[in-house]
mmCIF file of C-alpha atoms and ligand atoms in Angstrom:
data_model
loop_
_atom_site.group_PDB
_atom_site.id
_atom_site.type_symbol
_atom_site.label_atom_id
_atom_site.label_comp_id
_atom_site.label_asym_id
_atom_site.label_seq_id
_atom_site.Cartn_x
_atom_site.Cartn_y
_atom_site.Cartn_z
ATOM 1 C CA UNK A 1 -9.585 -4.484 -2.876
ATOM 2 C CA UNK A 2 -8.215 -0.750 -2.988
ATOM 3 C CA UNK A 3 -4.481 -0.304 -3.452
ATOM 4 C CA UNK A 4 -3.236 1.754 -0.085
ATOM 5 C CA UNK A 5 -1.557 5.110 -0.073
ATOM 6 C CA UNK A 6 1.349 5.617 1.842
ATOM 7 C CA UNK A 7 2.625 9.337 2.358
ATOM 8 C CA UNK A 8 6.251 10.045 3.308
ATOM 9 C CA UNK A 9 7.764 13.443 4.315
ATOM 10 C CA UNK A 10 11.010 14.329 6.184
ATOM 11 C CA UNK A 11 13.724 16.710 6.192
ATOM 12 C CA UNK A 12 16.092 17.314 3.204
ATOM 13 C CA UNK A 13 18.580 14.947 3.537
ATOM 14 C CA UNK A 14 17.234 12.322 5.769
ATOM 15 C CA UNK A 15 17.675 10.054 2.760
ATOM 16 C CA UNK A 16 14.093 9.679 1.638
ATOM 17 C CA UNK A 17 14.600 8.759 -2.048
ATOM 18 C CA UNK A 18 17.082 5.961 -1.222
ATOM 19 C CA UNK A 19 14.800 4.187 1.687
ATOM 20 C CA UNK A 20 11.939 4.684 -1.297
ATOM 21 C CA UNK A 21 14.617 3.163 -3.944
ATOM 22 C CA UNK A 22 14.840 0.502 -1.872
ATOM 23 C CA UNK A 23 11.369 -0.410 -1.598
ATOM 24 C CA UNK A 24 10.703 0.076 -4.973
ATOM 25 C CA UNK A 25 13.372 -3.006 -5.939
ATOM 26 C CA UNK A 26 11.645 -5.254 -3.308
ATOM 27 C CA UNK A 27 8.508 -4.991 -3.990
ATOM 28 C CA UNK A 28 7.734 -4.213 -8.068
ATOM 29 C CA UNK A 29 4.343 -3.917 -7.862
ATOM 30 C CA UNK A 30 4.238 -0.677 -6.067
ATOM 31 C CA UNK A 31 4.123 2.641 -7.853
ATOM 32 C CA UNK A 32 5.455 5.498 -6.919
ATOM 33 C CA UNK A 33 3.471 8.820 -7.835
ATOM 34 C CA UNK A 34 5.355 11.512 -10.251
ATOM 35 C CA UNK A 35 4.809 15.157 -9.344
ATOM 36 C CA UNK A 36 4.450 18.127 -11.397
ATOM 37 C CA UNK A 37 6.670 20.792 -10.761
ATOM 38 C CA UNK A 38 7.002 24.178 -12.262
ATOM 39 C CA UNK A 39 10.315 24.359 -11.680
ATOM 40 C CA UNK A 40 13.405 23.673 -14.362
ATOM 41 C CA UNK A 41 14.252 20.451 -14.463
ATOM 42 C CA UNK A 42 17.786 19.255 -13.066
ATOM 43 C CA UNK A 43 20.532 18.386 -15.227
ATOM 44 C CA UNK A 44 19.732 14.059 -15.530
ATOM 45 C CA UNK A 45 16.352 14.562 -14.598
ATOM 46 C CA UNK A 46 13.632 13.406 -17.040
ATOM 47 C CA UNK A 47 10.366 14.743 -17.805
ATOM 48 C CA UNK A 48 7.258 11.843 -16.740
ATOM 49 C CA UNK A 49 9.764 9.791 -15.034
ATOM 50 C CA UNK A 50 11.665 12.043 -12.058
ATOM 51 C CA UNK A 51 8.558 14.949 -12.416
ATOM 52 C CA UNK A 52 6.037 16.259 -14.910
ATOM 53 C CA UNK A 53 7.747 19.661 -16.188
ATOM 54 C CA UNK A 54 5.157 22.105 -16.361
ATOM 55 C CA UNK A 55 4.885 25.734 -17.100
ATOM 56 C CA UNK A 56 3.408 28.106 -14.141
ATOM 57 C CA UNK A 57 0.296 28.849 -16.811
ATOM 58 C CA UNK A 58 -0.081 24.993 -17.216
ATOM 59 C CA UNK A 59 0.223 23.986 -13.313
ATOM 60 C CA UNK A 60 -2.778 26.688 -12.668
ATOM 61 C CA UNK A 61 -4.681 25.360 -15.326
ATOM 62 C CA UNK A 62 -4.621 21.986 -13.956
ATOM 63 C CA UNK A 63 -4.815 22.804 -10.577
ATOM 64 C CA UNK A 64 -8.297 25.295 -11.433
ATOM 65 C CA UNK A 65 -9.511 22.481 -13.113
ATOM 66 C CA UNK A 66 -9.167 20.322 -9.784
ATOM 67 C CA UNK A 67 -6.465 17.654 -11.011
ATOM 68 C CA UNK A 68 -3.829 17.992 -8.289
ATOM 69 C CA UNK A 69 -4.356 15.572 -4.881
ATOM 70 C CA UNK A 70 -2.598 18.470 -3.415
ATOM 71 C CA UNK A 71 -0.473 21.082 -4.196
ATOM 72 C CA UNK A 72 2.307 23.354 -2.324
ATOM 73 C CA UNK A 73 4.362 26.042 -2.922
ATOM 74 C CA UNK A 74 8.103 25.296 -2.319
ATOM 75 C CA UNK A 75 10.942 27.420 -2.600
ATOM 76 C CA UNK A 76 9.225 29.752 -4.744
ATOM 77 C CA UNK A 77 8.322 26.628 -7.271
ATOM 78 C CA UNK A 78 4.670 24.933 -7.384
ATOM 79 C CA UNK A 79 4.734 20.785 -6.574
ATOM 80 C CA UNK A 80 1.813 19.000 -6.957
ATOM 81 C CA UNK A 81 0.329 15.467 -7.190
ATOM 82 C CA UNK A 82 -1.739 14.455 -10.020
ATOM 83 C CA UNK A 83 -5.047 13.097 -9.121
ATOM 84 C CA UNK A 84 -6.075 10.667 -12.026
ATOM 85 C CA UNK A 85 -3.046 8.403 -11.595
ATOM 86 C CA UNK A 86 -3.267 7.777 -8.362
ATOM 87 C CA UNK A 87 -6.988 7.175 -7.954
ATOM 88 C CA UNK A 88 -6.665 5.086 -11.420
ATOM 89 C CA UNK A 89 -3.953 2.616 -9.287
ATOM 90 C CA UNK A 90 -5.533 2.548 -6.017
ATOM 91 C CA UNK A 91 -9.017 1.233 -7.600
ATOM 92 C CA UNK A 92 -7.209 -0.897 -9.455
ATOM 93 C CA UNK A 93 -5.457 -2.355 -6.094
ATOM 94 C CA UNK A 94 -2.347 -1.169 -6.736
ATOM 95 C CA UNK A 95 -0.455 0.338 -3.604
ATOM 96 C CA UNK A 96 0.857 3.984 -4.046
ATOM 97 C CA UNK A 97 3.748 6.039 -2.671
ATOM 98 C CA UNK A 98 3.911 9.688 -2.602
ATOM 99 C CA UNK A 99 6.418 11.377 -1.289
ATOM 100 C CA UNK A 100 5.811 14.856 -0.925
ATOM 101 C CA UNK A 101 6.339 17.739 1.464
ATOM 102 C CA UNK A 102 4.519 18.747 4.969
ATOM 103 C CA UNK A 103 2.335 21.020 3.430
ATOM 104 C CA UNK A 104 1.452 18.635 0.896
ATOM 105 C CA UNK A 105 0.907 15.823 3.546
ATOM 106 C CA UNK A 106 -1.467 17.890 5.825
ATOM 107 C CA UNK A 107 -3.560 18.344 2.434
ATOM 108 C CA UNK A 108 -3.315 14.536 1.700
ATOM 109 C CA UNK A 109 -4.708 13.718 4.820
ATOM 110 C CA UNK A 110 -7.943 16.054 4.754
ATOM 111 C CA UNK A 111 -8.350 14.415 0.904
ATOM 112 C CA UNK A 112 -7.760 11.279 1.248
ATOM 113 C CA UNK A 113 -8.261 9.986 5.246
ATOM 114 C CA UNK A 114 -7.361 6.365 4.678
ATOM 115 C CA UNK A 115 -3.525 7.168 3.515
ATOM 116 C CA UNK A 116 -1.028 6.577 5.917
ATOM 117 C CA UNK A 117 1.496 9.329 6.572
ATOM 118 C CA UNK A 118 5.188 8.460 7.610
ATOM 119 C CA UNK A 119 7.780 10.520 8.567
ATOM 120 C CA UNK A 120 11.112 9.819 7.915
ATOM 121 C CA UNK A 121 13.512 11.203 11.045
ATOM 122 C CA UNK A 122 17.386 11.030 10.940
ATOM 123 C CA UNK A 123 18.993 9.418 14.336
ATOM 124 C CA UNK A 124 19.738 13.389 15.495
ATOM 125 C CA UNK A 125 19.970 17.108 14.063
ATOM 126 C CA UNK A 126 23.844 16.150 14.205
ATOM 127 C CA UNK A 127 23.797 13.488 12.359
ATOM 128 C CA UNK A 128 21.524 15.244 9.043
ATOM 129 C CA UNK A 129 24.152 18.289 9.166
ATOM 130 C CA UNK A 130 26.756 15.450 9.054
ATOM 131 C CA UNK A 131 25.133 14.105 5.810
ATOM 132 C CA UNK A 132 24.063 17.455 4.165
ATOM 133 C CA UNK A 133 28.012 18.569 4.661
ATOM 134 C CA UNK A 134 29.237 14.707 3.554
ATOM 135 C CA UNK A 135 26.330 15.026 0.076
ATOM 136 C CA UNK A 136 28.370 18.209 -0.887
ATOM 137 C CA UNK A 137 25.715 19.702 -3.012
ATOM 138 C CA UNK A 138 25.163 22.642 -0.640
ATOM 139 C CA UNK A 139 27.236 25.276 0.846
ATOM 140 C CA UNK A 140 27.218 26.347 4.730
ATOM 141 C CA UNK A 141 24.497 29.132 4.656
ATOM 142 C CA UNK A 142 22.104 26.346 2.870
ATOM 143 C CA UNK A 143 23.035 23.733 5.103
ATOM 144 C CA UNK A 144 22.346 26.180 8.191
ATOM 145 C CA UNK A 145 18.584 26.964 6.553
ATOM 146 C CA UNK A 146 18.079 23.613 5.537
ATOM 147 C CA UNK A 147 18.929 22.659 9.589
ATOM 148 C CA UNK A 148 16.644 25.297 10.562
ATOM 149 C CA UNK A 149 13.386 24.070 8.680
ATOM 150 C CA UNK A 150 14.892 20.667 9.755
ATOM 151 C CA UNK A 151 13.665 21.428 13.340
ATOM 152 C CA UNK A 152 10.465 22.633 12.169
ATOM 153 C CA UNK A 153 9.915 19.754 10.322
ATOM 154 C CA UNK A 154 10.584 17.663 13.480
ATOM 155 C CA UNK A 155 7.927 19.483 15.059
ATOM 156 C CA UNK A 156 5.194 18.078 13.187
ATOM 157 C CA UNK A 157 6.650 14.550 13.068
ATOM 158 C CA UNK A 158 3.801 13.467 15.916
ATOM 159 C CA UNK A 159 1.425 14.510 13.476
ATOM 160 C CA UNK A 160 2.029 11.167 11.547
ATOM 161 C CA UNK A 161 1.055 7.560 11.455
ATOM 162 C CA UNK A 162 4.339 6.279 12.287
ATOM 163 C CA UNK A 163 7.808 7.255 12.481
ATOM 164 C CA UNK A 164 10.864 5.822 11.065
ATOM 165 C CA UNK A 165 14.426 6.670 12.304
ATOM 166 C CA UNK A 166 16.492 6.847 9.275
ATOM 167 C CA UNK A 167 19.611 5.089 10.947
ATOM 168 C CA UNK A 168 20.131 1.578 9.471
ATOM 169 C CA UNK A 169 19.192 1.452 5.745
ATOM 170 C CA UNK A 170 17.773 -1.690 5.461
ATOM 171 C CA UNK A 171 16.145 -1.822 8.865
ATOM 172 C CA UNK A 172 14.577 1.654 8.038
ATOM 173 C CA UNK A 173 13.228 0.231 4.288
ATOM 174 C CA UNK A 174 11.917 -3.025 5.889
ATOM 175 C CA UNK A 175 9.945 -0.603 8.381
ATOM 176 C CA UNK A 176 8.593 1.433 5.480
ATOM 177 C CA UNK A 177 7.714 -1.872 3.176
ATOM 178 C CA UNK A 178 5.774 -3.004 6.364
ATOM 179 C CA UNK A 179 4.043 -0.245 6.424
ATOM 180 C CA UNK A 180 2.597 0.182 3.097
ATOM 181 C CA UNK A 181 1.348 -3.670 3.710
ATOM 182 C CA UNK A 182 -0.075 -3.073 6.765
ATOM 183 C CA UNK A 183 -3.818 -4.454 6.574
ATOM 184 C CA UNK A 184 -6.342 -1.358 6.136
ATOM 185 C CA UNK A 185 -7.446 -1.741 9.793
ATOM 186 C CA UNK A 186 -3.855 -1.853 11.523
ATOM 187 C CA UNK A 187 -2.885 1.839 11.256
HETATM 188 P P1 5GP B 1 12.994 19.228 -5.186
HETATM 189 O O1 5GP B 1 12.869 20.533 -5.911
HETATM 190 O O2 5GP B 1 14.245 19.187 -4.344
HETATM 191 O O3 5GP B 1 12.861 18.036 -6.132
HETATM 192 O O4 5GP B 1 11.763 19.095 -4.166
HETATM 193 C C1 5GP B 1 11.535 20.077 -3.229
HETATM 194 C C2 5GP B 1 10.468 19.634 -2.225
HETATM 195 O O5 5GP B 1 9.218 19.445 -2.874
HETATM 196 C C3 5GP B 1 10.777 18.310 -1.514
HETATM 197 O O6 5GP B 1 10.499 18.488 -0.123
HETATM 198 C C4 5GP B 1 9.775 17.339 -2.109
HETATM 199 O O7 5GP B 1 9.410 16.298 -1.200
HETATM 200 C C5 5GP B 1 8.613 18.256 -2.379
HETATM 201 N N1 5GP B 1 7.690 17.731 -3.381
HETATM 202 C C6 5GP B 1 7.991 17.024 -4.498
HETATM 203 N N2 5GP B 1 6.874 16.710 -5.169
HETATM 204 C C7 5GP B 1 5.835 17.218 -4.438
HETATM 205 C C8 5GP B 1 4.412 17.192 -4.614
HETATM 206 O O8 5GP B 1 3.848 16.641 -5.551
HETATM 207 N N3 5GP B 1 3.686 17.827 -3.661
HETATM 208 C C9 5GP B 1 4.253 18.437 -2.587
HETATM 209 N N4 5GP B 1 3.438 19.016 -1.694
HETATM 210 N N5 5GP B 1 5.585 18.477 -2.392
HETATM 211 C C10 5GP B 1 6.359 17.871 -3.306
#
């Protein structure tokens, strides 16, 4: 049987990568999709394991040659999802997260139909600036525009399979787990 795809977007800071985290240490057998970026990488990060590093000239070669899923433009920086691995793991029945942005996930959908899209929501707009201010890694104007596509983001939120309010860790990564199990026919 075909592995399932399970898509999952939210706002920055909603605390995405930890629910994911999570679910990746309860369940092994689930893979979690690296991205190519064009973009430098991070002090810590490491090339093939947090994204693919690639070189604008590189990215557009790839994505001519039809080998991204999807693709977006973020932030002046190109993200996209390599193809091959993912259809490789889901014929080989292995279920797949990708966790990419709104733009990405609107893509995924027309591709792909059977994935299932989640959206990850914080408990209130209050309660994201309260973690964006508590992570420290931006200042005030970033945490303002990072607010304000926080509420467009929102917007779309109905546009997905199911929605998961970010409020209790583990009741929030037991939601998403369930999810990606969820028999083909139940979403
Ligand atoms: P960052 O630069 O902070 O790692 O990521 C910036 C944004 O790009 C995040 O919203 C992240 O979810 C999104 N992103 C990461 N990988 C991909 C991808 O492969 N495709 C798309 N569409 N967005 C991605």
């Amino acid at each position: 049987m075909a592995g399932s795809v399970t898509v999952v977007a939210g706002p920055s800071g909603v605390g995405k990568g930890t629910l994911i985290r999570r679910v990746l240490a309860s369940d092994t057998d689930l893979w979690l999709s690296v991205s190519a970026t064009t973009r430098a990488p991070r002090p810590g990060e490491v090339d093939g394991v947090d994204y693919v590093f690639l070189s604008a000239e590189d990215f557009d070669n790839l994505r001519e040659a039809g080998g991204f899923l999807e693709w977006a433009e973020f932030a002046g920086n190109c993200y996209g999802t390599p193809a091959a691995p993912v259809t490789d793991r889901i014929s080989r029945g292995v279920d797949v997260i990708l966790e990419i942005d709104l733009q990405g996930v609107r893509q995924v959908r027309a591709n792909l139909p059977a994935a299932r899209t989640v959206f990850i929501s914080p408990p209130s707009i209050d309660a994201l600036g309260s973690r964006l201010a508590s992570r420290g890694t931006e200042d005030p104007a970033a945490i303002e525009r990072r607010l304000a596509a926080a509420q467009d983001e929102l917007a779309a939120a109905g546009e997905f399979d199911c929605v998961i309010v970010n409020d209790d860790v583990e009741v929030a990564a037991n939601q998403l787990l369930a999810w990606v199990h969820k028999p083909a026919n139940e979403h």
